[in-house]
XYZ file of C-alpha atoms in Angstrom:
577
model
C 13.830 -18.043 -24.238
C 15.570 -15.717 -21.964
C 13.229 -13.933 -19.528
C 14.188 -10.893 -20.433
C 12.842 -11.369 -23.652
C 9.708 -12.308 -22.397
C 8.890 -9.540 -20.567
C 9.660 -7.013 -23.296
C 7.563 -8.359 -25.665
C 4.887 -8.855 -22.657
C 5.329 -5.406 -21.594
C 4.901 -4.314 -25.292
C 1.668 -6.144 -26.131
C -0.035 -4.087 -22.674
C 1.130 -1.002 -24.190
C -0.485 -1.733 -27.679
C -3.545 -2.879 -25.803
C -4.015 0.591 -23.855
C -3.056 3.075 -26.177
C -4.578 1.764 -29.389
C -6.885 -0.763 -28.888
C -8.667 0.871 -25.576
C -8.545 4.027 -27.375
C -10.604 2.633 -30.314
C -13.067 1.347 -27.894
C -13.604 4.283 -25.887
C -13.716 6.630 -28.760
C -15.218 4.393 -31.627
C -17.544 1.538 -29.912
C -18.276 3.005 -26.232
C -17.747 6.898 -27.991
C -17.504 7.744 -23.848
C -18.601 11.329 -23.506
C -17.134 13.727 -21.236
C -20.379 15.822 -20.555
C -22.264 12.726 -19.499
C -23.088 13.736 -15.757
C -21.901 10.369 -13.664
C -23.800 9.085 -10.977
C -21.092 10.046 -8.660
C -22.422 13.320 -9.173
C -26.290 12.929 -9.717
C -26.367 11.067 -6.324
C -23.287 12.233 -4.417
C -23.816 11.105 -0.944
C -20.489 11.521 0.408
C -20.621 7.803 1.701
C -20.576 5.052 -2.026
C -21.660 7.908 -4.399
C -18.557 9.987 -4.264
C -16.748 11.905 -7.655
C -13.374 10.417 -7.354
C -9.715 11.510 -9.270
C -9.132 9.213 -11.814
C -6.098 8.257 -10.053
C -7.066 7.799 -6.553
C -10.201 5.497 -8.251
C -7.999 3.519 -10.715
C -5.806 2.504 -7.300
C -9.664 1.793 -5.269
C -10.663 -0.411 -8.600
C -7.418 -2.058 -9.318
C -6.467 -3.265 -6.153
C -10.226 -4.485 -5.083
C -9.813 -6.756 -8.757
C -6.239 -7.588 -8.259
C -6.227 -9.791 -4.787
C -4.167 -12.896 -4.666
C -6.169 -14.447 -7.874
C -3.668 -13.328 -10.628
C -0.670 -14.369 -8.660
C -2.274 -17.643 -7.743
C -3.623 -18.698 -11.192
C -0.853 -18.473 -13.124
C 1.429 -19.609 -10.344
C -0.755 -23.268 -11.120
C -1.121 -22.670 -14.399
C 2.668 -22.805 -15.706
C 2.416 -26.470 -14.807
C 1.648 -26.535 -18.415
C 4.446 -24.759 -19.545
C 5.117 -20.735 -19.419
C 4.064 -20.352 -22.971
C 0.139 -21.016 -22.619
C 0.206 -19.007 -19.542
C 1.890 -16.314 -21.085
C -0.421 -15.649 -24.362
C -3.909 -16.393 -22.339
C -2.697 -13.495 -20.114
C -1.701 -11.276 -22.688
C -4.011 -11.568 -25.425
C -6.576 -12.424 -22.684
C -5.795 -9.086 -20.868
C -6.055 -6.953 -24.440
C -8.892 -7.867 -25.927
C -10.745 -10.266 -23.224
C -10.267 -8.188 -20.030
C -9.859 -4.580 -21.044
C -13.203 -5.382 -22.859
C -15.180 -6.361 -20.563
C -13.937 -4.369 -17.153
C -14.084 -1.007 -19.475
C -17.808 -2.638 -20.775
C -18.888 -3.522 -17.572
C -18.248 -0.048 -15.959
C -19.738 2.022 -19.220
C -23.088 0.091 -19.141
C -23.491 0.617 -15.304
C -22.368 3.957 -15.978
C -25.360 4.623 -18.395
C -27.708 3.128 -16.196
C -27.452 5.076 -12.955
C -24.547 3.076 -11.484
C -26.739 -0.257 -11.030
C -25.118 -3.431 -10.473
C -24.622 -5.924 -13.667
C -27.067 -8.012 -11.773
C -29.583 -5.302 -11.396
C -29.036 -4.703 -15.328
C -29.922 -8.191 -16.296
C -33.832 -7.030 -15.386
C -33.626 -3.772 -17.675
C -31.548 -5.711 -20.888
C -31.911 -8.976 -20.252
C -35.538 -9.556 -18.005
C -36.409 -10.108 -14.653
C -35.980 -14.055 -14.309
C -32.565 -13.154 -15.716
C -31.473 -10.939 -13.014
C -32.903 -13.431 -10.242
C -30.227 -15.380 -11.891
C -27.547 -12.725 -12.127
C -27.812 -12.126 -8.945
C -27.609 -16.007 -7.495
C -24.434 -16.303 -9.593
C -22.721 -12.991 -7.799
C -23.788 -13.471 -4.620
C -22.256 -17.657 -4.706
C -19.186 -15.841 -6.293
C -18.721 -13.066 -3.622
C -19.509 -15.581 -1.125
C -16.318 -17.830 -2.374
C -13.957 -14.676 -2.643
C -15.019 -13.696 0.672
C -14.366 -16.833 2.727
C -11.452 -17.792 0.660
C -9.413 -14.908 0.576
C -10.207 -14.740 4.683
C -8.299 -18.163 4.526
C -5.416 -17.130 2.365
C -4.902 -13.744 4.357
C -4.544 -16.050 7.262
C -2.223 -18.351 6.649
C 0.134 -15.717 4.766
C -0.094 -13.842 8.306
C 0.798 -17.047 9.985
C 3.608 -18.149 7.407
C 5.099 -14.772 6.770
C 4.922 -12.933 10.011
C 6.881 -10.416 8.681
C 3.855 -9.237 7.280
C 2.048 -8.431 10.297
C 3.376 -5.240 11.006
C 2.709 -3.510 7.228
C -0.246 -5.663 6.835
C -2.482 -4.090 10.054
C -0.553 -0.693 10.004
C -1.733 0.159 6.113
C -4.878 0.510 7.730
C -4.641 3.561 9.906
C -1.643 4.972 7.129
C -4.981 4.824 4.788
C -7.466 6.833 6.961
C -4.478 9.473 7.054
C -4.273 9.532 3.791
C -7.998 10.029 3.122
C -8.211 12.909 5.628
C -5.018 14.568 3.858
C -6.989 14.405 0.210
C -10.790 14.653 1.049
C -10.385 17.271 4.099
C -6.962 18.939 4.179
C -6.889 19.222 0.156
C -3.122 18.474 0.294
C -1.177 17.979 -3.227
C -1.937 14.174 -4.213
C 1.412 13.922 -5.687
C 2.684 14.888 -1.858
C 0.400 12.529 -0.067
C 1.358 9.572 -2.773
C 5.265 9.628 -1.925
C 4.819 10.038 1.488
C 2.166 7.306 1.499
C 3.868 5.257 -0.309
C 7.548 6.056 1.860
C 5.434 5.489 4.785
C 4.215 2.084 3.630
C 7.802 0.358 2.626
C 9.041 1.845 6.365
C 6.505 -0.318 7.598
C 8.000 -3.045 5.341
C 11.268 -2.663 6.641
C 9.929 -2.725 10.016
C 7.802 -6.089 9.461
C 10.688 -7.633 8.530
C 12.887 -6.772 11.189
C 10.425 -7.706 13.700
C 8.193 -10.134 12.432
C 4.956 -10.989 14.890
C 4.219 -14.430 15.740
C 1.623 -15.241 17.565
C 1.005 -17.216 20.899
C -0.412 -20.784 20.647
C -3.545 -19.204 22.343
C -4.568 -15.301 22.503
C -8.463 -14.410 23.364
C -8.878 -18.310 23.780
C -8.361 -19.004 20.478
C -5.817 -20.312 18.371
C -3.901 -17.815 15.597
C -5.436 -18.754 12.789
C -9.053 -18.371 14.490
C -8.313 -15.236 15.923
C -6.734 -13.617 12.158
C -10.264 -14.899 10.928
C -12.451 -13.257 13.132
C -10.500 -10.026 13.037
C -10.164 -9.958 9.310
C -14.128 -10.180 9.063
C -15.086 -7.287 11.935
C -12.082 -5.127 10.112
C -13.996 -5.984 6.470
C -17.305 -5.151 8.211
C -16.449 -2.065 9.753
C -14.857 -0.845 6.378
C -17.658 -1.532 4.124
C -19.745 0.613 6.392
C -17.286 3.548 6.569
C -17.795 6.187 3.789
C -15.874 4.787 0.986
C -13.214 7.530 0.695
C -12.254 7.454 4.602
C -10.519 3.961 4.154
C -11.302 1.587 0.973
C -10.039 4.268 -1.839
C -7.157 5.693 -0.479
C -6.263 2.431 1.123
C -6.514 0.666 -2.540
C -5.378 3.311 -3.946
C -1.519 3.752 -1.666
C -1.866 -0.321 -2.591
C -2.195 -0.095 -5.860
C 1.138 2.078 -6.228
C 3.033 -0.072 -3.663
C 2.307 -2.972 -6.118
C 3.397 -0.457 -9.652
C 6.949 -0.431 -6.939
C 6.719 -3.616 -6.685
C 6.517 -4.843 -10.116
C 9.075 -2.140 -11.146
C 11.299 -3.932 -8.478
C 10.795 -7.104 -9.927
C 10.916 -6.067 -13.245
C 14.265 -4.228 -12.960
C 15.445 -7.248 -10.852
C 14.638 -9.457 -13.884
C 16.012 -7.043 -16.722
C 19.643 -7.087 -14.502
C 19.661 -10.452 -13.573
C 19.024 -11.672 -17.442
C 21.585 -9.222 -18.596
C 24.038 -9.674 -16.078
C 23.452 -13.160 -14.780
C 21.986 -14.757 -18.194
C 18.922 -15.696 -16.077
C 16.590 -18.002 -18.242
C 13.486 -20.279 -17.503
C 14.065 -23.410 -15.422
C 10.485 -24.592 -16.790
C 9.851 -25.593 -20.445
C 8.129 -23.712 -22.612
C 4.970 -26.292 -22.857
C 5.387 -29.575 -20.470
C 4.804 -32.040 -22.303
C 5.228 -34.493 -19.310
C 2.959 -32.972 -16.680
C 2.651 -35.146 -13.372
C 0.006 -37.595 -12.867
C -3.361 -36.127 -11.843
C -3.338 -32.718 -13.577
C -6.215 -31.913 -15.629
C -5.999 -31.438 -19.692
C -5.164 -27.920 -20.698
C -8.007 -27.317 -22.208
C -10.336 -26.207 -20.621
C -9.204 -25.817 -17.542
C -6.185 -23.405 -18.002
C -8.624 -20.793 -19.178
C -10.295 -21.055 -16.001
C -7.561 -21.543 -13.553
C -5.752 -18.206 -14.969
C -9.567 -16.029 -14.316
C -8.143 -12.960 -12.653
C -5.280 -11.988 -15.155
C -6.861 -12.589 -18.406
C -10.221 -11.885 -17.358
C -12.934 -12.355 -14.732
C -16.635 -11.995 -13.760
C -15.313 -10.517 -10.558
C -14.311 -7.454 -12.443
C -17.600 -6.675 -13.835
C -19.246 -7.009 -10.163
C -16.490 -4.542 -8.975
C -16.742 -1.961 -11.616
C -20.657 -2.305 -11.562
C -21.244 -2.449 -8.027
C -18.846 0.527 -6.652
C -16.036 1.581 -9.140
C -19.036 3.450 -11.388
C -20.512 5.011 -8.436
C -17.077 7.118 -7.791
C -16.095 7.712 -11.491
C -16.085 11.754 -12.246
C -16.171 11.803 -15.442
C -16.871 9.192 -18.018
C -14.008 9.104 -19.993
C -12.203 8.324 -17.192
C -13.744 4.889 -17.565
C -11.179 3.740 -20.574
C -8.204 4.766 -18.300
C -9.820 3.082 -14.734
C -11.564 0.521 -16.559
C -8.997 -0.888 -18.593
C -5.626 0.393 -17.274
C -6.904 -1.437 -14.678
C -7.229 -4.738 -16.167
C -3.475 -4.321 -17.588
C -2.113 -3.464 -14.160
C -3.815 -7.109 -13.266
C -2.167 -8.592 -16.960
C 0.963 -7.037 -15.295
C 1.189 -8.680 -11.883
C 0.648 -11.535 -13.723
C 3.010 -11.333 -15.917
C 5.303 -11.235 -12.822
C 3.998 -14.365 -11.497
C 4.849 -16.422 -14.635
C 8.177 -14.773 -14.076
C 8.814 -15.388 -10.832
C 7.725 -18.922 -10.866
C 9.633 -20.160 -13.935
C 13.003 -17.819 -13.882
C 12.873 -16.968 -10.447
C 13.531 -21.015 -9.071
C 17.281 -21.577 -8.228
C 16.973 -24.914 -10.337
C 15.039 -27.072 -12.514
C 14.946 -30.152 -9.642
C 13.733 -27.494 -7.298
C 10.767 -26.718 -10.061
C 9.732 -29.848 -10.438
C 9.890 -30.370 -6.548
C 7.353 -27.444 -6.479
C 5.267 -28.722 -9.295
C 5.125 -32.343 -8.036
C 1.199 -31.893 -8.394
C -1.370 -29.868 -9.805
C -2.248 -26.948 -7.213
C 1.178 -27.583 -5.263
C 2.522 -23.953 -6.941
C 0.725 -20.463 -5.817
C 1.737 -17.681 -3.675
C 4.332 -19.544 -1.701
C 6.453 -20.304 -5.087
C 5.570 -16.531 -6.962
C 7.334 -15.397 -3.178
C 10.443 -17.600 -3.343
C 10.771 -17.263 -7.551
C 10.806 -13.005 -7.146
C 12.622 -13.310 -3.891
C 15.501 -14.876 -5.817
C 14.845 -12.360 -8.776
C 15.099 -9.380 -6.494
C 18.101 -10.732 -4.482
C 19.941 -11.535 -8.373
C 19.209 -8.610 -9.929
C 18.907 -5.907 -7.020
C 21.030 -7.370 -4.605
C 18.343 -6.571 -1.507
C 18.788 -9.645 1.046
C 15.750 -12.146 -0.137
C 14.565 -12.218 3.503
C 12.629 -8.441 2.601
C 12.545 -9.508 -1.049
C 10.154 -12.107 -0.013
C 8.604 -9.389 2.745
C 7.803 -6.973 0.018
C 6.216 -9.568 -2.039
C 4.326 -11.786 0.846
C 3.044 -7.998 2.005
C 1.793 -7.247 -1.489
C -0.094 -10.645 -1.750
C -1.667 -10.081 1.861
C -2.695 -6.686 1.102
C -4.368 -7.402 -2.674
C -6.236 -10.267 -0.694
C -7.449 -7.895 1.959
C -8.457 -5.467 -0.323
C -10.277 -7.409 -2.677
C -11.821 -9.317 0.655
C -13.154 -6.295 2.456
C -14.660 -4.806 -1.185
C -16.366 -8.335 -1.816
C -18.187 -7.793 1.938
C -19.307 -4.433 0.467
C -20.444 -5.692 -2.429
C -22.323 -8.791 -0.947
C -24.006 -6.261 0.999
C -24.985 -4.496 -2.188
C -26.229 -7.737 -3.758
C -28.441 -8.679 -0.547
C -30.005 -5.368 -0.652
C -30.773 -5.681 -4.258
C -32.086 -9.028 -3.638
C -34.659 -7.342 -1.003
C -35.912 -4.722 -2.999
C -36.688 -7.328 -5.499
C -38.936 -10.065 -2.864
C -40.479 -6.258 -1.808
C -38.807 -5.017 1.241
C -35.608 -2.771 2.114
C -32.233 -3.755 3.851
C -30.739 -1.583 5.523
C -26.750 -1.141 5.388
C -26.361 -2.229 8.918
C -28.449 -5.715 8.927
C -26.918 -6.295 5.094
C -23.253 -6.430 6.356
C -23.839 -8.597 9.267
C -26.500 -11.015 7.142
C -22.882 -10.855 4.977
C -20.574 -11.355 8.103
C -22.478 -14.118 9.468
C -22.974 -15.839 6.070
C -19.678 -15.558 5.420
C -18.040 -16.463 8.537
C -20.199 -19.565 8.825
C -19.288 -21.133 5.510
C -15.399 -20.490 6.573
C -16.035 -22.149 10.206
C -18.726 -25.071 8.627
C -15.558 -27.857 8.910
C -14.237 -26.530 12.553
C -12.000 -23.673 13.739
C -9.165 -23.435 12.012
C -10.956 -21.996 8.899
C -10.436 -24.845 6.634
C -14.446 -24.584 5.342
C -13.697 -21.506 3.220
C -11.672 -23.042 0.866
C -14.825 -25.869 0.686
C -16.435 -24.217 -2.209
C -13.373 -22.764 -4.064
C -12.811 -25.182 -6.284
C -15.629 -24.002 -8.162
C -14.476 -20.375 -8.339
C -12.808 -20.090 -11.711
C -15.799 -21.803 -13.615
C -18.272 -19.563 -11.629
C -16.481 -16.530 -12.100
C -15.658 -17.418 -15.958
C -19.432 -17.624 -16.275
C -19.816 -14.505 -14.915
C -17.459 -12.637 -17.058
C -19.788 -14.082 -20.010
C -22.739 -13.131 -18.377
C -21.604 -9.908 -17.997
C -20.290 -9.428 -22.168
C -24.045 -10.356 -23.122
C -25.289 -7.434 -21.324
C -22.329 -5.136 -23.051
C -23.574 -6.726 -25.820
C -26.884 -6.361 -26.337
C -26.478 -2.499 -25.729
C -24.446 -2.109 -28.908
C -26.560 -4.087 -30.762
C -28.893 -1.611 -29.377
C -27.350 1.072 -30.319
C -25.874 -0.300 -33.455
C -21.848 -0.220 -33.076
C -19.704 -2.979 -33.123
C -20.856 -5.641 -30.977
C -17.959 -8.130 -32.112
C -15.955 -6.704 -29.369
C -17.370 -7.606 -26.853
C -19.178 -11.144 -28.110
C -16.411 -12.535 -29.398
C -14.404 -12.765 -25.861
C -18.230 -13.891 -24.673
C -18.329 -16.815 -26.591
C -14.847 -17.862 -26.189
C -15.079 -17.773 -22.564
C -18.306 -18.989 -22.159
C -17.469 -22.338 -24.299
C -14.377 -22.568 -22.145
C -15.928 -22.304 -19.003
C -18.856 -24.105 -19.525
C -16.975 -27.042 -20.719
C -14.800 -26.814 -17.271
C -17.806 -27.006 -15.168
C -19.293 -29.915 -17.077
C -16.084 -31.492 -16.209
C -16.084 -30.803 -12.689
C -19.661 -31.930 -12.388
C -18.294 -35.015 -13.747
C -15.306 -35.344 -11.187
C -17.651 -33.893 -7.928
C -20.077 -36.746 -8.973
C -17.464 -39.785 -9.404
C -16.155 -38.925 -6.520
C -17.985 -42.168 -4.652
C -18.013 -42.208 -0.871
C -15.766 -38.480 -1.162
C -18.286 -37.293 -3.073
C -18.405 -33.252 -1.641
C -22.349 -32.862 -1.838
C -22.341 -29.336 -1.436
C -19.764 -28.977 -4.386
C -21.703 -31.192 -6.883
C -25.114 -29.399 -5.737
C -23.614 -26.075 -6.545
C -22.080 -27.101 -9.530
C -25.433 -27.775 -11.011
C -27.282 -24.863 -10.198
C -24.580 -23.183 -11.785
C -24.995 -24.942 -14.742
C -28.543 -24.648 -14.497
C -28.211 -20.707 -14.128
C -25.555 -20.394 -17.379
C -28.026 -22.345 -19.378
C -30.852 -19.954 -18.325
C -29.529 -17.133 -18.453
C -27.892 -17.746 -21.856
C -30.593 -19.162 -23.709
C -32.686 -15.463 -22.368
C -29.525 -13.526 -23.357
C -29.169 -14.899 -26.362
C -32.938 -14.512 -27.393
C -32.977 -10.756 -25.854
C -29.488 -10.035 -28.326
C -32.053 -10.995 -31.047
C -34.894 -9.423 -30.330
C -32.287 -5.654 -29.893
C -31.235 -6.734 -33.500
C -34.828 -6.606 -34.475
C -35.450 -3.612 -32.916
C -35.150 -0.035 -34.322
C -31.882 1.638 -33.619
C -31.595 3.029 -30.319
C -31.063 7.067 -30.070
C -27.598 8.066 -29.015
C -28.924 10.194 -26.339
C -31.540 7.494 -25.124
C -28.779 7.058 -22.022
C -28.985 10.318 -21.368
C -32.188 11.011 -21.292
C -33.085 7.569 -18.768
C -30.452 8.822 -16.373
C -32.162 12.280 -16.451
C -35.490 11.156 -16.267
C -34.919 8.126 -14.081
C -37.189 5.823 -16.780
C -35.567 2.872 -16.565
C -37.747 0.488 -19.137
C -37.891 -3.318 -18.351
C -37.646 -6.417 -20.543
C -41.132 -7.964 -20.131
């Protein structure tokens, strides 16, 4: 099949999704309500409770879900082929995704903007949400660390992103000051934003920054690490609209550029040029080592067809910014389809975008050997086919986007860790204040990425176990959006139908990794195999309560359409016993 083909009919099925199938759940299931006062606005505080354009917060959420995750995952997963990657992220991103980030935002929505872990007491019980919140906080841990790992070595390999990377940051604080004090014209801010960003771009790749072998007394990589985390720290604390959402937000249109570049590059170099896949279709002859397809593509393509992450995102800040609720359906789940999107460009990149079929199967000489580095080379060669732009900035444009999704998502998951260790508190009895919860993050964090020695290596220790984890999540996350239609008697098939799939699927996968993490003989990674059983232990748990609390709401008389309103009013928030 000629790419161009594929991304027609991939571009078509995201359109379908949003305006008729998001439609029907916004106005049908979720019926989202545009006098429904947000917590934004019942507890504006000018610092994480702050009404937000719909705009400005779809850029905040998109870009804190997006990270590296959807170009990695399917930039491993078209080992298999580029057809099973392509319909997981498609019909994943439609009715799995769109789901379940639009679910998870409407039920914290209707519940005071609480966390999905903080939920699990009210719909689910208390022993559930002690669970919840074990399973968020091992999950922010991993994006945390990891992502500090990946930013660093894309610094290191492309140091043509330096420059655009570091300089975003005070271009975002300007651009928070023009829209929150000045009141200037978003539209104005957005193209000079935006302008401003790809100048710095241009500049990174004319004068990339490479390091000395020692600065501070430490080596590069060591020094990136410890910067990334006091930048991460620093941000979480700021008020959210001084850096994070304008920051995410200037992001999150640099990457719409971005995939319009490499979109347009693909449409004129496969009408031009004839430019076709250089992988099959399904690889039948896969090299030695890589794991069935089942189950573990659905888990190694989480971000991009859908992910627990999401649900902690639009649960733990995107709902405490959203100005009105219908907003929800167009942050929520346009959201998710800008994530189906990028990708869609990965799969792209990384099967049309490789000058030849030797080189692909040079890439894909093992399972894992394809991620960022190949989605960077594939679109480079797109960009420089269809566009004619040298592929030196082709790849800068692309390496900067990767770096600045990871950062994004990175310095979010330290304010959301934060969030999750205060919740934790106030459940043992005692308060944490935003101060001593960032640095118990920070320190946490920092010491799982420098546990095997300085050059960072320890943060990708528990990453293995990242899909399954955050697969779990996603499914913990569709039985709370669950039992709150069956509460309020609409169609719950929506949203238990992608839980089941995806809890089989990732269940399965980490039954199979306990498996591998335990054969692993004098190898054997302790910490992995301990980890992967609490998981296990915690999915069980937490199912097994979810799936009795789903019956007893069926049992139960219909729930009042205003009942939402009236707890968020009244602050009665009544608990599962």
């Amino acid at each position: 099949m000629d790419s161009v083909l594929l991304l027609v009919i991939g571009l078509a099925i995201f359109a379908a999704g949003y305006f008729v199938y998001s439609k029907y759940l916004g106005k049908r299931v979720l019926k989202l309500d545009p006098a429904f006062r947000t917590p934004a606005h019942e507890k504006n505080d000018g610092v994480d409770h702050v009404p937000t354009n719909k705009f400005v917060l779809w850029g905040h959420h998109f870009t804190s879900v997006a990270g590296a995750a959807p170009i990695v995952g399917p930039a491993v997963a078209v080992i298999w082929g580029w057809l099973p990657a392509f319909l997981w992220v498609t019909i994943g991103t439609v009715f799995f995704a769109g789901m379940h980030d639009l679910g998870a935002l409407w039920a914290s929505e209707r519940n005071k903007g609480r966390s999905i872990g903080a939920l699990a007491a009210r719909y689910i019980g208390k022993r559930g949400s002690y669970v919840f919140l074990l399973v968020i906080g091992l999950l922010l841990l991993m994006v945390i660390a990891a992502f500090a790992v990946v930013i660093k070595d894309l610094l290191i390999a492309s140091p043509s992103t330096v420059i655009p990377a570091w300089g975003a940051i005070p271009l975002a604080v300007l651009v928070g000051l023009a829209v929150y004090k000045l009141r200037w014209n978003l539209s104005v801010v957005t193209i000079i934003g935006v302008a401003t960003l790809y100048a710095l771009i241009w500049m990174g790749d004319r004068f990339p920054v490479v390091l000395p072998e020692q600065i501070l007394g430490m080596s590069p990589g060591t020094f990136w690490i410890v910067v990334l985390f006091v930048y991460a720290g620093v941000a979480s604390l700021l008020p959210v609209w001084l850096l994070l959402q304008p920051r995410d937000y200037i992001n999150g249109v640099q990457l719409f550029v971005g995939l319009g570049v490499l979109f347009i590059g693909t449409l004129v170099a496969g009408l031009v040029f004839g430019n076709s896949f250089v992988a099959p279709a399904i690889n039948t002859a896969v090299p030695e080592g890589t794991p069935a397809i089942w189950p573990l593509l659905f888990v190694t393509i989480a971000c991009g067809a859908i992910s627990g992450f999401h649900g902690a995102v639009a649960s733990g800040t995107t709902s405490k910014q959203l100005d009105k609720e219908p907003d929800a359906r167009f942050v929520g789940y346009f959201g998710a389809v800008g994530e189906g999107l990028l990708a869609l460009g990965a799969i792209i990149a990384t099967t049309a975008g490789i000058s030849s079929v030797a080189r692909w199967e040079e890439i894909y000489s093992a399972f894992n050997d394809g991620g960022v580095n190949a989605f960077v080379e594939g679109g480079g060669n797109i960009i420089e086919m269809g566009l004619g732009l040298p592929q030196s900035l082709s790849a800068t444009v692309l390496a900067t986007m990767a770096v600045l999704f990871a950062a994004t998502t990175m310095d979010t998951g330290v304010r959301l860790l934060r969030f999750v260790f205060q919740e934790a508190a106030e459940v043992i009895g005692f308060k944490l204040n935003n101060i001593v919860a960032t640095l118990v993050t920070l320190i946490l964090c920092m010491a799982l990425v420098f546990s095997q020695g300085v050059d960072g290596s320890g943060g990708l220790t528990i990453w293995p176990l990242f899909g399954t984890t955050n697969q779990l999540l996603a499914s913990l996350t569709l039985i709370i959006v669950s039992i709150m239609l069956i509460r309020k008697r609409r169609n719950y098939f929506v949203a238990l139908v992608p839980l089941v799939l995806v809890f089989i699927a990732a269940f399965w996968a980490a039954i199979i990794q306990l498996g591998t993490f335990w054969n692993g003989g004098e190898d054997t990674n302790w910490l992995l195999l301990v980890l992967d059983i609490i998981i296990v232990i915690a999915t069980v748990w937490v199912g097994i309560e979810g799936t009795a609390a789903m019956r007893r709401a069926a049992n139960e008389p219909p729930e009042q359409e205003d009942a939402d309103v009236t707890d968020h009013l009244t602050g009665r928030v009544p608990m599962v016993k």
